[in-house]
Coordinates of N, CA and C in Angstrom, one line a residue:
X1 N -24.7 -7.7 -20.1 CA -23.8 -6.9 -19.2 C -22.6 -6.5 -20.0
X2 N -22.0 -5.4 -19.7 CA -20.8 -5.0 -20.3 C -19.8 -4.7 -19.3
X3 N -18.6 -5.1 -19.5 CA -17.5 -4.9 -18.5 C -16.4 -4.2 -19.2
X4 N -15.6 -3.4 -18.4 CA -14.5 -2.7 -19.0 C -13.3 -3.1 -18.2
X5 N -12.2 -3.5 -18.9 CA -10.9 -3.8 -18.3 C -10.0 -2.7 -18.6
X6 N -9.4 -2.1 -17.6 CA -8.5 -1.0 -17.8 C -7.1 -1.5 -17.4
X7 N -6.2 -1.4 -18.3 CA -4.8 -1.7 -18.0 C -4.0 -0.4 -17.9
X8 N -3.4 -0.2 -16.7 CA -2.7 1.1 -16.5 C -1.2 0.8 -16.5
X9 N -0.5 1.9 -16.7 CA 1.0 1.7 -16.6 C 1.3 1.2 -15.2
X10 N 2.5 0.6 -15.0 CA 2.9 0.2 -13.7 C 3.0 1.4 -12.8
X11 N 2.7 1.2 -11.5 CA 2.9 2.2 -10.5 C 4.4 2.2 -10.1
X12 N 5.1 3.3 -10.3 CA 6.5 3.2 -9.9 C 6.7 3.1 -8.4
X13 N 7.5 2.1 -8.0 CA 7.7 1.9 -6.6 C 9.0 2.5 -6.2
X14 N 9.0 3.1 -5.0 CA 10.2 3.8 -4.4 C 11.0 2.7 -3.7
X15 N 12.3 2.7 -3.9 CA 13.2 1.7 -3.3 C 14.5 2.5 -2.8
X16 N 14.4 2.9 -1.6 CA 15.6 3.6 -1.0 C 16.1 2.8 0.2
X17 N 16.9 3.4 1.0 CA 17.5 2.8 2.2 C 16.5 2.9 3.4
X18 N 15.4 3.6 3.2 CA 14.4 3.8 4.3 C 13.2 3.0 4.0
X19 N 13.1 1.8 4.5 CA 11.9 0.9 4.2 C 10.6 1.5 4.7
X20 N 10.6 2.1 5.8 CA 9.3 2.7 6.3 C 8.8 3.8 5.4
X21 N 9.7 4.7 5.0 CA 9.3 5.8 4.1 C 8.9 5.2 2.7
X22 N 9.6 4.2 2.2 CA 9.2 3.6 1.0 C 7.8 3.0 1.0
X23 N 7.5 2.3 2.1 CA 6.2 1.7 2.3 C 5.1 2.7 2.3
X24 N 5.4 3.8 3.0 CA 4.4 4.9 3.1 C 4.2 5.5 1.7
X25 N 5.3 5.8 1.0 CA 5.2 6.4 -0.3 C 4.5 5.5 -1.3
X26 N 4.9 4.2 -1.3 CA 4.3 3.3 -2.2 C 2.8 3.0 -1.9
X27 N 2.5 2.9 -0.7 CA 1.1 2.8 -0.3 C 0.2 4.0 -0.8
X28 N 0.8 5.2 -0.6 CA 0.1 6.4 -1.0 C -0.1 6.4 -2.5
X29 N 0.9 5.9 -3.3 CA 0.7 5.9 -4.7 C -0.4 4.9 -5.1
X30 N -0.5 3.8 -4.5 CA -1.6 2.8 -4.8 C -2.9 3.4 -4.4
X31 N -3.0 4.0 -3.2 CA -4.2 4.6 -2.8 C -4.7 5.7 -3.7
X32 N -3.8 6.5 -4.2 CA -4.2 7.5 -5.2 C -4.9 7.0 -6.4
X33 N -4.3 5.8 -6.9 CA -4.9 5.2 -8.1 C -6.3 4.7 -7.8
X34 N -6.5 4.0 -6.6 CA -7.8 3.5 -6.2 C -8.8 4.7 -6.0
X35 N -8.3 5.8 -5.4 CA -9.2 6.9 -5.2 C -9.6 7.5 -6.6
X36 N -8.7 7.5 -7.5 CA -9.1 8.0 -8.9 C -10.2 7.2 -9.5
X37 N -10.1 5.8 -9.4 CA -11.1 4.9 -9.9 C -12.5 5.1 -9.2
X38 N -12.4 5.3 -7.9 CA -13.6 5.5 -7.1 C -14.3 6.8 -7.5
X39 N -13.5 7.8 -7.7 CA -14.1 9.1 -8.1 C -14.7 9.1 -9.5
X40 N -14.2 8.2 -10.3 CA -14.7 8.1 -11.7 C -16.1 7.4 -11.7
X41 N -16.3 6.4 -10.8 CA -17.5 5.7 -10.8 C -17.9 5.3 -9.3
X42 N -18.3 6.3 -8.5 CA -18.5 6.1 -7.1 C -19.6 5.1 -6.8
X43 N -20.6 5.0 -7.7 CA -21.6 4.0 -7.5 C -21.2 2.5 -7.6
X44 N -20.0 2.3 -8.1 CA -19.5 0.9 -8.3 C -18.7 0.4 -7.1
X45 N -18.6 1.2 -6.1 CA -17.7 0.9 -5.0 C -18.4 0.7 -3.7
X46 N -18.0 -0.3 -2.9 CA -18.6 -0.5 -1.6 C -17.5 -1.1 -0.7
X47 N -17.1 -0.5 0.4 CA -16.0 -1.0 1.2 C -16.6 -1.5 2.5
X48 N -16.4 -2.8 2.9 CA -17.0 -3.4 4.1 C -16.2 -3.3 5.4
X49 N -14.9 -3.4 5.2 CA -14.1 -3.5 6.5 C -13.5 -2.1 6.8
X50 N -13.1 -2.1 8.1 CA -12.4 -0.8 8.6 C -10.9 -0.9 8.2
X51 N -10.6 -0.3 7.1 CA -9.3 -0.4 6.5 C -8.2 0.2 7.4
X52 N -8.4 1.3 8.0 CA -7.4 2.0 8.7 C -7.5 1.9 10.2
X53 N -8.1 0.8 10.7 CA -8.2 0.7 12.2 C -6.8 0.5 12.8
X54 N -6.7 0.9 14.1 CA -5.5 0.7 14.8 C -5.2 -0.7 15.1
X55 N -4.0 -1.2 14.9 CA -3.6 -2.6 15.3 C -2.3 -2.5 16.0
X56 N -2.4 -2.4 17.3 CA -1.3 -2.2 18.2 C -0.3 -3.3 18.0
X57 N -0.7 -4.5 18.0 CA 0.2 -5.7 17.9 C 1.0 -5.6 16.6
X58 N 0.3 -5.3 15.5 CA 1.0 -5.2 14.3 C 2.0 -4.1 14.2
X59 N 1.6 -2.9 14.8 CA 2.5 -1.8 14.9 C 3.7 -2.1 15.7
X60 N 3.6 -2.8 16.8 CA 4.7 -3.2 17.7 C 5.7 -4.1 16.9
X61 N 5.1 -5.1 16.2 CA 5.9 -6.0 15.4 C 6.7 -5.2 14.3
X62 N 5.9 -4.3 13.6 CA 6.5 -3.5 12.6 C 7.7 -2.7 13.1
X63 N 7.5 -2.0 14.2 CA 8.6 -1.2 14.8 C 9.8 -2.1 15.2
X64 N 9.5 -3.3 15.8 CA 10.6 -4.2 16.2 C 11.3 -4.7 15.0
X65 N 10.6 -5.0 13.9 CA 11.2 -5.5 12.7 C 12.1 -4.4 12.1
X66 N 11.7 -3.2 12.1 CA 12.5 -2.1 11.5 C 13.8 -2.0 12.3
X67 N 13.7 -2.1 13.6 CA 14.9 -2.0 14.4 C 15.9 -3.1 14.1
X68 N 15.4 -4.3 13.9 CA 16.3 -5.4 13.6 C 16.9 -5.3 12.2
X69 N 16.0 -4.8 11.3 CA 16.5 -4.7 9.9 C 17.6 -3.6 9.7
X70 N 17.5 -2.6 10.5 CA 18.5 -1.5 10.4 C 19.9 -2.0 10.8
X71 N 20.0 -3.0 11.6 CA 21.3 -3.6 12.1 C 21.7 -4.8 11.3
X72 N 20.8 -5.4 10.6 CA 21.0 -6.7 9.9 C 21.6 -6.5 8.5
X73 N 22.3 -7.6 8.1 CA 22.8 -7.6 6.7 C 21.6 -7.7 5.7
X74 N 21.7 -7.1 4.5 CA 20.6 -7.2 3.6 C 20.5 -8.7 3.1
X75 N 19.3 -9.2 3.1 CA 19.0 -10.5 2.6 C 18.9 -10.5 1.1
X76 N 18.6 -11.7 0.5 CA 18.6 -11.8 -1.0 C 17.4 -11.0 -1.6
X77 N 16.3 -10.8 -0.8 CA 15.2 -10.1 -1.4 C 15.2 -8.6 -1.0
X78 N 16.1 -8.2 -0.2 CA 16.1 -6.8 0.3 C 17.0 -5.9 -0.7
X79 N 16.6 -4.7 -0.8 CA 17.4 -3.7 -1.5 C 18.8 -3.5 -0.8
X80 N 19.8 -3.4 -1.6 CA 21.1 -3.1 -1.0 C 21.4 -1.6 -1.1

């Protein structure tokens, strides 16, 4: 068997004052790289779970967390 290891440049991550937009932008950048790999060798990929299913409980926590974050002081791991 022969394997190939591909090391790519880092994916530039967006860090602005809008966490939601940053997460969407950064997720899209990662997805575009995965999509490129799948298109290069589609026979090498198989996805078993429903990746984009609706998760109301997680969405509610996400929206509640964003509301709290917008009024809170930045923590040590958050962008200022």
